mmCIF file of C-alpha atoms and ligand atoms in Angstrom:
data_model
loop_
_atom_site.group_PDB
_atom_site.id
_atom_site.type_symbol
_atom_site.label_atom_id
_atom_site.label_comp_id
_atom_site.label_asym_id
_atom_site.label_seq_id
_atom_site.Cartn_x
_atom_site.Cartn_y
_atom_site.Cartn_z
ATOM 1 C CA UNK A 1 49.178 -172.932 37.582
ATOM 2 C CA UNK A 2 47.601 -174.668 40.511
ATOM 3 C CA UNK A 3 48.596 -178.169 41.609
ATOM 4 C CA UNK A 4 45.577 -180.384 40.711
ATOM 5 C CA UNK A 5 46.353 -182.950 43.397
ATOM 6 C CA UNK A 6 44.726 -182.002 46.666
ATOM 7 C CA UNK A 7 45.370 -183.685 49.950
ATOM 8 C CA UNK A 8 44.653 -183.066 53.592
ATOM 9 C CA UNK A 9 41.340 -181.479 53.023
ATOM 10 C CA UNK A 10 37.960 -182.369 51.624
ATOM 11 C CA UNK A 11 38.053 -182.785 47.826
ATOM 12 C CA UNK A 12 35.119 -181.479 45.727
ATOM 13 C CA UNK A 13 34.098 -181.277 42.130
ATOM 14 C CA UNK A 14 36.889 -182.015 39.593
ATOM 15 C CA UNK A 15 39.350 -182.818 42.375
ATOM 16 C CA UNK A 16 37.163 -185.633 43.485
ATOM 17 C CA UNK A 17 37.770 -189.006 41.864
ATOM 18 C CA UNK A 18 35.209 -191.712 41.012
ATOM 19 C CA UNK A 19 33.242 -193.228 43.889
ATOM 20 C CA UNK A 20 30.306 -193.517 41.530
ATOM 21 C CA UNK A 21 29.190 -196.905 42.892
ATOM 22 C CA UNK A 22 29.318 -195.617 46.466
ATOM 23 C CA UNK A 23 27.465 -192.426 45.481
ATOM 24 C CA UNK A 24 24.720 -194.374 43.788
ATOM 25 C CA UNK A 25 24.313 -196.722 46.706
ATOM 26 C CA UNK A 26 24.152 -193.925 49.258
ATOM 27 C CA UNK A 27 21.680 -191.921 47.107
ATOM 28 C CA UNK A 28 19.446 -194.965 46.943
ATOM 29 C CA UNK A 29 19.655 -195.436 50.742
ATOM 30 C CA UNK A 30 18.750 -191.823 51.274
ATOM 31 C CA UNK A 31 15.895 -191.959 48.802
ATOM 32 C CA UNK A 32 14.450 -194.858 50.820
ATOM 33 C CA UNK A 33 15.192 -193.163 54.190
ATOM 34 C CA UNK A 34 17.533 -195.950 55.138
ATOM 35 C CA UNK A 35 19.841 -195.319 58.068
ATOM 36 C CA UNK A 36 23.478 -196.090 57.264
ATOM 37 C CA UNK A 37 26.661 -196.555 59.248
ATOM 38 C CA UNK A 38 29.773 -195.748 57.124
ATOM 39 C CA UNK A 39 33.212 -196.547 58.390
ATOM 40 C CA UNK A 40 36.711 -196.691 56.986
ATOM 41 C CA UNK A 41 40.290 -196.130 58.220
ATOM 42 C CA UNK A 42 41.401 -192.503 58.411
ATOM 43 C CA UNK A 43 41.726 -190.477 55.280
ATOM 44 C CA UNK A 44 40.015 -192.884 52.923
ATOM 45 C CA UNK A 45 37.655 -190.135 51.796
ATOM 46 C CA UNK A 46 34.503 -190.441 53.973
ATOM 47 C CA UNK A 47 33.935 -186.781 54.393
ATOM 48 C CA UNK A 48 34.543 -185.987 50.733
ATOM 49 C CA UNK A 49 32.251 -188.756 49.651
ATOM 50 C CA UNK A 50 29.340 -187.782 51.862
ATOM 51 C CA UNK A 51 29.628 -184.085 51.038
ATOM 52 C CA UNK A 52 29.541 -185.014 47.384
ATOM 53 C CA UNK A 53 26.416 -187.131 47.972
ATOM 54 C CA UNK A 54 24.766 -184.269 49.948
ATOM 55 C CA UNK A 55 25.482 -181.814 47.164
ATOM 56 C CA UNK A 56 23.759 -184.088 44.752
ATOM 57 C CA UNK A 57 20.651 -184.939 46.796
ATOM 58 C CA UNK A 58 20.355 -181.245 47.787
ATOM 59 C CA UNK A 59 20.209 -180.372 44.133
ATOM 60 C CA UNK A 60 17.264 -182.722 43.839
ATOM 61 C CA UNK A 61 15.459 -180.779 46.606
ATOM 62 C CA UNK A 62 16.171 -182.886 49.642
ATOM 63 C CA UNK A 63 16.891 -181.361 53.019
ATOM 64 C CA UNK A 64 20.489 -182.039 54.112
ATOM 65 C CA UNK A 65 22.320 -181.563 57.447
ATOM 66 C CA UNK A 66 25.985 -182.310 58.155
ATOM 67 C CA UNK A 67 27.254 -182.276 61.735
ATOM 68 C CA UNK A 68 30.894 -182.899 62.455
ATOM 69 C CA UNK A 69 31.475 -184.245 65.905
ATOM 70 C CA UNK A 70 35.195 -183.897 65.722
ATOM 71 C CA UNK A 71 35.146 -180.500 67.375
ATOM 72 C CA UNK A 72 32.191 -181.228 69.657
ATOM 73 C CA UNK A 73 33.410 -181.772 73.209
ATOM 74 C CA UNK A 74 30.275 -181.536 75.307
ATOM 75 C CA UNK A 75 26.392 -181.681 75.335
ATOM 76 C CA UNK A 76 26.381 -177.900 75.027
ATOM 77 C CA UNK A 77 28.604 -177.718 71.947
ATOM 78 C CA UNK A 78 26.622 -180.515 70.381
ATOM 79 C CA UNK A 79 23.333 -178.700 70.933
ATOM 80 C CA UNK A 80 24.918 -175.567 69.401
ATOM 81 C CA UNK A 81 26.242 -177.490 66.344
ATOM 82 C CA UNK A 82 22.995 -179.283 65.704
ATOM 83 C CA UNK A 83 20.846 -176.190 66.185
ATOM 84 C CA UNK A 84 23.103 -174.269 63.759
ATOM 85 C CA UNK A 85 22.476 -176.861 61.115
ATOM 86 C CA UNK A 86 18.699 -176.756 61.680
ATOM 87 C CA UNK A 87 18.906 -172.972 61.303
ATOM 88 C CA UNK A 88 20.900 -173.249 58.111
ATOM 89 C CA UNK A 89 18.264 -175.545 56.739
ATOM 90 C CA UNK A 90 15.635 -172.872 57.126
ATOM 91 C CA UNK A 91 17.453 -170.509 54.837
ATOM 92 C CA UNK A 92 15.447 -167.547 53.547
ATOM 93 C CA UNK A 93 15.271 -164.056 54.926
ATOM 94 C CA UNK A 94 16.615 -163.681 58.426
ATOM 95 C CA UNK A 95 13.290 -162.601 59.980
ATOM 96 C CA UNK A 96 11.333 -165.563 58.539
ATOM 97 C CA UNK A 97 14.156 -167.856 59.442
ATOM 98 C CA UNK A 98 14.182 -166.710 63.058
ATOM 99 C CA UNK A 99 10.496 -167.142 63.372
ATOM 100 C CA UNK A 100 10.655 -170.670 62.053
ATOM 101 C CA UNK A 101 13.508 -171.504 64.311
ATOM 102 C CA UNK A 102 11.571 -170.265 67.328
ATOM 103 C CA UNK A 103 8.711 -172.585 66.356
ATOM 104 C CA UNK A 104 11.056 -175.529 65.989
ATOM 105 C CA UNK A 105 13.384 -174.895 68.934
ATOM 106 C CA UNK A 106 11.314 -172.848 71.396
ATOM 107 C CA UNK A 107 13.706 -173.469 74.239
ATOM 108 C CA UNK A 108 16.760 -172.071 72.500
ATOM 109 C CA UNK A 109 17.322 -168.359 72.101
ATOM 110 C CA UNK A 110 18.670 -167.694 68.630
ATOM 111 C CA UNK A 111 21.250 -164.900 68.299
ATOM 112 C CA UNK A 112 22.295 -163.444 64.962
ATOM 113 C CA UNK A 113 26.042 -162.806 64.694
ATOM 114 C CA UNK A 114 28.124 -161.316 61.942
ATOM 115 C CA UNK A 115 31.163 -163.429 61.000
ATOM 116 C CA UNK A 116 34.330 -161.704 59.762
ATOM 117 C CA UNK A 117 34.400 -158.497 57.685
ATOM 118 C CA UNK A 118 31.981 -159.791 55.020
ATOM 119 C CA UNK A 119 28.304 -159.557 55.818
ATOM 120 C CA UNK A 120 28.106 -163.172 56.693
ATOM 121 C CA UNK A 121 25.238 -163.745 58.981
ATOM 122 C CA UNK A 122 25.176 -166.798 61.171
ATOM 123 C CA UNK A 123 22.778 -167.812 63.875
ATOM 124 C CA UNK A 124 24.096 -168.936 67.185
ATOM 125 C CA UNK A 125 22.132 -170.223 70.139
ATOM 126 C CA UNK A 126 22.018 -169.398 73.809
ATOM 127 C CA UNK A 127 20.584 -171.559 76.536
ATOM 128 C CA UNK A 128 20.817 -171.893 80.223
ATOM 129 C CA UNK A 129 23.520 -174.534 80.722
ATOM 130 C CA UNK A 130 21.930 -175.478 84.060
ATOM 131 C CA UNK A 131 18.480 -176.101 82.654
ATOM 132 C CA UNK A 132 17.056 -179.601 82.221
ATOM 133 C CA UNK A 133 18.069 -180.407 78.651
ATOM 134 C CA UNK A 134 15.535 -183.204 78.163
ATOM 135 C CA UNK A 135 12.851 -181.008 76.562
ATOM 136 C CA UNK A 136 15.504 -179.232 74.515
ATOM 137 C CA UNK A 137 16.739 -182.443 73.076
ATOM 138 C CA UNK A 138 13.181 -183.390 72.185
ATOM 139 C CA UNK A 139 12.833 -180.205 70.129
ATOM 140 C CA UNK A 140 16.259 -180.687 68.570
ATOM 141 C CA UNK A 141 15.844 -184.301 67.596
ATOM 142 C CA UNK A 142 12.417 -183.727 66.114
ATOM 143 C CA UNK A 143 13.288 -180.551 64.178
ATOM 144 C CA UNK A 144 14.470 -182.114 60.903
ATOM 145 C CA UNK A 145 11.644 -184.661 60.799
ATOM 146 C CA UNK A 146 9.100 -181.869 61.451
ATOM 147 C CA UNK A 147 10.619 -179.733 58.612
ATOM 148 C CA UNK A 148 10.522 -182.810 56.377
ATOM 149 C CA UNK A 149 6.775 -183.241 57.124
ATOM 150 C CA UNK A 150 5.986 -179.586 56.715
ATOM 151 C CA UNK A 151 7.774 -179.241 53.357
ATOM 152 C CA UNK A 152 7.005 -182.734 51.981
ATOM 153 C CA UNK A 153 10.734 -183.169 51.290
ATOM 154 C CA UNK A 154 12.813 -186.138 52.375
ATOM 155 C CA UNK A 155 15.723 -185.315 54.592
ATOM 156 C CA UNK A 156 19.184 -186.651 55.428
ATOM 157 C CA UNK A 157 21.217 -185.972 58.565
ATOM 158 C CA UNK A 158 24.884 -186.893 58.671
ATOM 159 C CA UNK A 159 26.987 -187.256 61.790
ATOM 160 C CA UNK A 160 30.695 -187.293 60.852
ATOM 161 C CA UNK A 161 33.198 -188.754 63.360
ATOM 162 C CA UNK A 162 30.248 -190.009 65.348
ATOM 163 C CA UNK A 163 32.399 -192.222 67.570
ATOM 164 C CA UNK A 164 33.558 -189.055 69.330
ATOM 165 C CA UNK A 165 30.250 -188.976 71.189
ATOM 166 C CA UNK A 166 31.546 -191.715 73.444
ATOM 167 C CA UNK A 167 34.094 -189.187 74.830
ATOM 168 C CA UNK A 168 31.495 -186.838 76.397
ATOM 169 C CA UNK A 169 28.188 -188.742 76.376
ATOM 170 C CA UNK A 170 29.571 -191.149 78.828
ATOM 171 C CA UNK A 171 26.364 -192.495 80.149
ATOM 172 C CA UNK A 172 24.851 -192.841 76.686
ATOM 173 C CA UNK A 173 22.074 -190.372 77.545
ATOM 174 C CA UNK A 174 22.126 -188.465 74.274
ATOM 175 C CA UNK A 175 22.499 -191.751 72.304
ATOM 176 C CA UNK A 176 19.314 -193.094 73.903
ATOM 177 C CA UNK A 177 17.378 -189.894 73.220
ATOM 178 C CA UNK A 178 18.539 -189.778 69.594
ATOM 179 C CA UNK A 179 17.495 -193.392 69.019
ATOM 180 C CA UNK A 180 14.042 -192.802 70.653
ATOM 181 C CA UNK A 181 13.333 -189.956 68.250
ATOM 182 C CA UNK A 182 15.106 -191.100 65.072
ATOM 183 C CA UNK A 183 13.512 -194.506 64.885
ATOM 184 C CA UNK A 184 10.110 -192.856 64.393
ATOM 185 C CA UNK A 185 11.208 -190.737 61.453
ATOM 186 C CA UNK A 186 10.023 -192.239 58.224
ATOM 187 C CA UNK A 187 11.183 -189.603 55.912
ATOM 188 C CA UNK A 188 14.662 -188.995 57.310
ATOM 189 C CA UNK A 189 17.757 -190.993 56.605
ATOM 190 C CA UNK A 190 20.383 -190.814 59.419
ATOM 191 C CA UNK A 191 24.015 -191.477 58.428
ATOM 192 C CA UNK A 192 26.704 -192.109 61.009
ATOM 193 C CA UNK A 193 30.271 -192.032 59.888
ATOM 194 C CA UNK A 194 33.415 -192.913 61.719
ATOM 195 C CA UNK A 195 37.041 -193.882 61.460
ATOM 196 C CA UNK A 196 37.546 -195.796 64.676
ATOM 197 C CA UNK A 197 36.305 -199.212 63.841
ATOM 198 C CA UNK A 198 36.241 -200.681 67.334
ATOM 199 C CA UNK A 199 34.246 -197.641 68.655
ATOM 200 C CA UNK A 200 31.815 -197.770 65.773
ATOM 201 C CA UNK A 201 31.323 -201.492 66.331
ATOM 202 C CA UNK A 202 30.779 -200.930 69.991
ATOM 203 C CA UNK A 203 28.077 -198.315 69.159
ATOM 204 C CA UNK A 204 26.268 -200.208 66.558
ATOM 205 C CA UNK A 205 26.967 -203.913 67.196
ATOM 206 C CA UNK A 206 26.652 -204.179 70.925
ATOM 207 C CA UNK A 207 23.218 -205.408 71.954
ATOM 208 C CA UNK A 208 23.216 -203.214 75.007
ATOM 209 C CA UNK A 209 23.725 -199.961 73.125
ATOM 210 C CA UNK A 210 20.837 -197.812 71.988
ATOM 211 C CA UNK A 211 21.928 -197.839 68.313
ATOM 212 C CA UNK A 212 22.272 -201.579 68.074
ATOM 213 C CA UNK A 213 21.123 -202.652 64.597
ATOM 214 C CA UNK A 214 20.026 -199.171 63.798
ATOM 215 C CA UNK A 215 21.094 -199.218 60.159
ATOM 216 C CA UNK A 216 22.922 -200.748 57.298
ATOM 217 C CA UNK A 217 26.661 -201.135 57.651
ATOM 218 C CA UNK A 218 28.714 -199.625 54.851
ATOM 219 C CA UNK A 219 32.427 -200.225 55.046
ATOM 220 C CA UNK A 220 34.167 -197.798 52.646
ATOM 221 C CA UNK A 221 37.051 -199.293 50.712
ATOM 222 C CA UNK A 222 39.719 -197.705 48.621
ATOM 223 C CA UNK A 223 39.167 -196.190 45.152
ATOM 224 C CA UNK A 224 39.407 -198.839 42.488
ATOM 225 C CA UNK A 225 42.845 -198.869 40.769
ATOM 226 C CA UNK A 226 41.648 -198.321 37.240
ATOM 227 C CA UNK A 227 39.449 -195.365 38.086
ATOM 228 C CA UNK A 228 42.114 -193.791 40.240
ATOM 229 C CA UNK A 229 44.713 -194.301 37.554
ATOM 230 C CA UNK A 230 42.502 -192.622 34.947
ATOM 231 C CA UNK A 231 41.976 -189.692 37.331
ATOM 232 C CA UNK A 232 45.681 -189.240 37.930
ATOM 233 C CA UNK A 233 46.594 -189.484 34.272
ATOM 234 C CA UNK A 234 43.869 -187.006 33.295
ATOM 235 C CA UNK A 235 45.041 -184.406 35.896
ATOM 236 C CA UNK A 236 48.677 -184.720 34.842
ATOM 237 C CA UNK A 237 47.843 -184.495 31.174
ATOM 238 C CA UNK A 238 45.420 -181.580 31.567
ATOM 239 C CA UNK A 239 48.126 -179.511 33.232
ATOM 240 C CA UNK A 240 50.659 -180.326 30.440
ATOM 241 C CA UNK A 241 52.578 -183.129 31.985
ATOM 242 C CA UNK A 242 53.751 -186.318 30.280
ATOM 243 C CA UNK A 243 53.451 -189.540 32.067
ATOM 244 C CA UNK A 244 52.763 -193.171 31.309
ATOM 245 C CA UNK A 245 50.589 -195.933 32.796
ATOM 246 C CA UNK A 246 53.712 -197.687 34.221
ATOM 247 C CA UNK A 247 54.556 -194.691 36.399
ATOM 248 C CA UNK A 248 51.042 -194.242 37.494
ATOM 249 C CA UNK A 249 50.682 -197.888 38.412
ATOM 250 C CA UNK A 250 53.867 -197.578 40.453
ATOM 251 C CA UNK A 251 52.467 -194.509 42.327
ATOM 252 C CA UNK A 252 49.339 -196.545 43.160
ATOM 253 C CA UNK A 253 51.441 -199.477 44.144
ATOM 254 C CA UNK A 254 53.773 -197.511 46.436
ATOM 255 C CA UNK A 255 50.744 -195.725 48.021
ATOM 256 C CA UNK A 256 48.897 -198.986 48.293
ATOM 257 C CA UNK A 257 45.931 -197.269 46.576
ATOM 258 C CA UNK A 258 45.389 -195.203 49.802
ATOM 259 C CA UNK A 259 43.468 -192.113 48.597
ATOM 260 C CA UNK A 260 45.327 -189.543 50.801
ATOM 261 C CA UNK A 261 48.873 -191.002 50.144
ATOM 262 C CA UNK A 262 48.185 -191.335 46.436
ATOM 263 C CA UNK A 263 47.193 -187.652 46.206
ATOM 264 C CA UNK A 264 50.098 -186.604 48.404
ATOM 265 C CA UNK A 265 52.599 -188.489 46.212
ATOM 266 C CA UNK A 266 51.062 -187.022 42.989
ATOM 267 C CA UNK A 267 51.065 -183.573 44.584
ATOM 268 C CA UNK A 268 54.763 -183.793 45.444
ATOM 269 C CA UNK A 269 55.677 -185.167 41.935
ATOM 270 C CA UNK A 270 53.741 -182.430 40.228
ATOM 271 C CA UNK A 271 55.542 -179.827 42.275
ATOM 272 C CA UNK A 272 58.995 -181.312 41.764
ATOM 273 C CA UNK A 273 58.567 -181.675 37.982
ATOM 274 C CA UNK A 274 57.213 -178.191 37.278
ATOM 275 C CA UNK A 275 60.095 -177.584 34.913
ATOM 276 C CA UNK A 276 60.439 -180.812 32.950
ATOM 277 C CA UNK A 277 56.770 -181.767 33.110
ATOM 278 C CA UNK A 278 57.643 -185.463 32.713
ATOM 279 C CA UNK A 279 56.910 -188.017 35.339
ATOM 280 C CA UNK A 280 59.021 -191.201 35.245
ATOM 281 C CA UNK A 281 59.056 -194.227 37.479
ATOM 282 C CA UNK A 282 62.427 -193.158 38.998
ATOM 283 C CA UNK A 283 61.056 -189.932 40.367
ATOM 284 C CA UNK A 284 58.680 -191.756 42.635
ATOM 285 C CA UNK A 285 61.350 -192.902 45.103
ATOM 286 C CA UNK A 286 62.460 -189.395 45.844
ATOM 287 C CA UNK A 287 58.883 -188.373 46.257
ATOM 288 C CA UNK A 288 58.429 -191.152 48.831
ATOM 289 C CA UNK A 289 61.291 -189.727 50.884
ATOM 290 C CA UNK A 290 59.516 -186.414 50.875
ATOM 291 C CA UNK A 291 56.299 -188.081 52.134
ATOM 292 C CA UNK A 292 58.313 -189.329 55.085
ATOM 293 C CA UNK A 293 59.630 -185.861 55.787
ATOM 294 C CA UNK A 294 56.200 -184.327 55.651
ATOM 295 C CA UNK A 295 54.499 -187.040 57.718
ATOM 296 C CA UNK A 296 57.349 -187.517 60.250
ATOM 297 C CA UNK A 297 55.614 -185.414 63.006
ATOM 298 C CA UNK A 298 52.395 -187.508 62.682
ATOM 299 C CA UNK A 299 54.399 -190.739 62.894
ATOM 300 C CA UNK A 300 56.339 -189.460 65.915
ATOM 301 C CA UNK A 301 53.043 -188.671 67.609
ATOM 302 C CA UNK A 302 51.774 -192.202 67.122
ATOM 303 C CA UNK A 303 55.098 -193.577 68.297
ATOM 304 C CA UNK A 304 55.124 -191.374 71.367
ATOM 305 C CA UNK A 305 51.693 -192.545 72.516
ATOM 306 C CA UNK A 306 52.504 -196.272 72.388
ATOM 307 C CA UNK A 307 53.959 -198.383 75.230
ATOM 308 C CA UNK A 308 57.273 -200.170 74.759
ATOM 309 C CA UNK A 309 55.783 -203.603 74.014
ATOM 310 C CA UNK A 310 53.573 -202.208 71.255
ATOM 311 C CA UNK A 311 56.550 -200.452 69.733
ATOM 312 C CA UNK A 312 58.652 -203.602 69.785
ATOM 313 C CA UNK A 313 55.876 -205.588 68.226
ATOM 314 C CA UNK A 314 55.260 -202.991 65.500
ATOM 315 C CA UNK A 315 58.887 -202.897 64.494
ATOM 316 C CA UNK A 316 58.954 -206.721 64.346
ATOM 317 C CA UNK A 317 55.768 -206.816 62.222
ATOM 318 C CA UNK A 318 57.045 -204.101 59.894
ATOM 319 C CA UNK A 319 60.315 -205.923 59.413
ATOM 320 C CA UNK A 320 58.668 -209.276 58.626
ATOM 321 C CA UNK A 321 56.143 -207.468 56.315
ATOM 322 C CA UNK A 322 54.051 -210.428 55.508
ATOM 323 C CA UNK A 323 50.312 -210.866 55.967
ATOM 324 C CA UNK A 324 50.985 -214.453 56.870
ATOM 325 C CA UNK A 325 53.111 -213.751 59.863
ATOM 326 C CA UNK A 326 51.782 -215.381 63.090
ATOM 327 C CA UNK A 327 52.614 -212.925 65.931
ATOM 328 C CA UNK A 328 51.857 -215.476 68.655
ATOM 329 C CA UNK A 329 53.991 -218.254 67.282
ATOM 330 C CA UNK A 330 57.040 -219.170 69.374
ATOM 331 C CA UNK A 331 59.241 -218.710 66.382
ATOM 332 C CA UNK A 332 58.213 -215.105 65.911
ATOM 333 C CA UNK A 333 58.321 -214.325 69.654
ATOM 334 C CA UNK A 334 61.800 -215.707 70.015
ATOM 335 C CA UNK A 335 63.192 -214.158 66.888
ATOM 336 C CA UNK A 336 62.134 -210.765 67.950
ATOM 337 C CA UNK A 337 62.693 -211.236 71.653
ATOM 338 C CA UNK A 338 59.056 -210.318 72.463
ATOM 339 C CA UNK A 339 58.478 -212.256 75.678
ATOM 340 C CA UNK A 340 55.143 -214.058 76.273
ATOM 341 C CA UNK A 341 52.279 -214.566 73.836
ATOM 342 C CA UNK A 342 49.912 -213.019 76.315
ATOM 343 C CA UNK A 343 51.803 -209.750 76.517
ATOM 344 C CA UNK A 344 51.843 -209.652 72.734
ATOM 345 C CA UNK A 345 48.113 -210.234 72.786
ATOM 346 C CA UNK A 346 47.659 -207.201 75.028
ATOM 347 C CA UNK A 347 49.861 -205.155 72.745
ATOM 348 C CA UNK A 348 47.888 -206.177 69.677
ATOM 349 C CA UNK A 349 44.578 -205.318 71.367
ATOM 350 C CA UNK A 350 45.970 -201.881 72.081
ATOM 351 C CA UNK A 351 47.180 -201.445 68.519
ATOM 352 C CA UNK A 352 43.858 -202.511 67.118
ATOM 353 C CA UNK A 353 42.095 -200.013 69.380
ATOM 354 C CA UNK A 354 44.421 -197.295 68.221
ATOM 355 C CA UNK A 355 43.745 -198.291 64.604
ATOM 356 C CA UNK A 356 47.427 -198.728 63.969
ATOM 357 C CA UNK A 357 46.771 -202.356 62.946
ATOM 358 C CA UNK A 358 43.682 -203.859 61.427
ATOM 359 C CA UNK A 359 42.630 -207.443 61.484
ATOM 360 C CA UNK A 360 42.393 -209.075 58.098
ATOM 361 C CA UNK A 361 41.411 -212.683 57.428
ATOM 362 C CA UNK A 362 43.617 -214.367 59.966
ATOM 363 C CA UNK A 363 46.428 -211.827 60.058
ATOM 364 C CA UNK A 364 47.199 -208.301 61.011
ATOM 365 C CA UNK A 365 47.989 -205.448 58.742
ATOM 366 C CA UNK A 366 49.134 -201.826 59.157
ATOM 367 C CA UNK A 367 46.394 -199.346 58.437
ATOM 368 C CA UNK A 368 49.017 -196.917 57.255
ATOM 369 C CA UNK A 369 51.519 -198.196 54.669
ATOM 370 C CA UNK A 370 53.839 -195.248 55.111
ATOM 371 C CA UNK A 371 53.985 -195.724 58.843
ATOM 372 C CA UNK A 372 55.023 -199.243 58.224
ATOM 373 C CA UNK A 373 57.779 -198.165 55.865
ATOM 374 C CA UNK A 374 58.899 -195.475 58.322
ATOM 375 C CA UNK A 375 59.256 -198.232 61.002
ATOM 376 C CA UNK A 376 61.254 -200.378 58.639
ATOM 377 C CA UNK A 377 63.740 -197.563 58.170
ATOM 378 C CA UNK A 378 64.345 -197.314 61.953
HETATM 379 N N1 ATP B 1 37.226 -189.497 45.872
HETATM 380 C C1 ATP B 1 38.444 -188.933 46.060
HETATM 381 N N2 ATP B 1 39.110 -188.489 45.019
HETATM 382 C C2 ATP B 1 40.380 -187.962 45.137
HETATM 383 N N3 ATP B 1 40.995 -187.895 46.331
HETATM 384 C C3 ATP B 1 40.352 -188.362 47.416
HETATM 385 C C4 ATP B 1 39.015 -188.870 47.389
HETATM 386 N N4 ATP B 1 38.692 -189.228 48.595
HETATM 387 C C5 ATP B 1 39.711 -188.939 49.397
HETATM 388 N N5 ATP B 1 40.717 -188.405 48.710
HETATM 389 C C6 ATP B 1 42.018 -187.915 49.267
HETATM 390 O O1 ATP B 1 42.053 -188.323 50.664
HETATM 391 C C7 ATP B 1 42.168 -187.136 51.476
HETATM 392 C C8 ATP B 1 41.256 -187.339 52.689
HETATM 393 O O2 ATP B 1 39.876 -187.257 52.318
HETATM 394 P P1 ATP B 1 38.730 -187.053 53.375
HETATM 395 O O3 ATP B 1 39.098 -185.941 54.324
HETATM 396 O O4 ATP B 1 37.435 -186.931 52.666
HETATM 397 O O5 ATP B 1 38.810 -188.433 54.152
HETATM 398 P P2 ATP B 1 38.239 -188.951 55.575
HETATM 399 O O6 ATP B 1 38.047 -190.398 55.442
HETATM 400 O O7 ATP B 1 37.073 -188.123 55.922
HETATM 401 O O8 ATP B 1 39.446 -188.580 56.471
HETATM 402 P P3 ATP B 1 39.500 -188.362 58.101
HETATM 403 O O9 ATP B 1 39.591 -189.773 58.583
HETATM 404 O O10 ATP B 1 40.756 -187.595 58.322
HETATM 405 O O11 ATP B 1 38.254 -187.630 58.504
HETATM 406 C C9 ATP B 1 41.706 -186.001 50.603
HETATM 407 O O12 ATP B 1 42.353 -184.745 50.994
HETATM 408 C C10 ATP B 1 42.232 -186.431 49.247
HETATM 409 O O13 ATP B 1 43.581 -186.175 49.102
HETATM 410 MG MG1 MG B 2 36.546 -186.931 57.612
#
């Protein structure tokens, strides 16, 4: 029997829990061609949520595009990724599809390739990398709106991990072109998603950036406790496991309701208890140790990248473990031997940029509960 708790990849269908309120809100936004900026810390479920939303609106006949900027590293790969989505949108027989693509993207030469052993046709694009890309971007950024007009269907275009654009579009050239086109599109909803809060804020809240005030801000929170508990209980029970609400509440408590960690803990528990098929509160602590083992490499990577002062500060904050702690107070600085308040300020700025900490009303909090626990064990 397959483990019903999925982690580390997009969750779909029955493996996807709740989010009904968020789905309804995003569907409304898309229906009214509202632009939306969705952000949350890593692994809260942005991609899973938006793909679920796209599935549903596609079933209602809308045109949907999803472009993941995580793997995009240059203007060229961006053009290729965007154009591939436009091609996919065309669907239909290959000949008709190619003709339509030529009309929409006259400056790109489509090339049909076969992927893998299966007859899986995909369209790739060729262009002269030295050519002036201005006109090419005009075609590209108009393509979805044109299709929307031609078909009379509303459209939605999602850019996942949008903050990555700042890495290669250094002068903001693409950003400006996108805005110029997108703002005219009345039947298209553009959705920008990202997990680096400070970069997303820079892109959408800074007056000097092209996308300033371009859409509605949609911070994605965790999954509500009750709904998540119901989902967990159902999956354990449907696979023949006995459990009780107490144990499930403890799992959620230990994982701090974090969607990824909650699923990871449940996954481990399900695996460990294949024989007995009973989940008790005591089992959870062993599962937590296994989470540390599995995540250790990721924690080491974060640790590695941080300068000494940030490390010292993090260990101090993890040990204090209170949202009320005032990291600039002389008491805290002296107790943990942290030097001057200004050096701690610099360290905090860095940790906020790296999304290791987040600012909450007045205090600072770890974005990753397990990283905090890992530090406390040091
Ligand atoms: N609605 C949900 N129901 C159940 N599990 C979920 C849900 N959303 C997220 N998860 C859990 O969190 C994990 C990460 O989800 P997803 O990749 O969608 O998040 P993300 O915010 O896009 O992450 P990243 O920051 O890495 O891009 C999933 O593998 C799953 O374990
Ligand atoms: Mg994602």
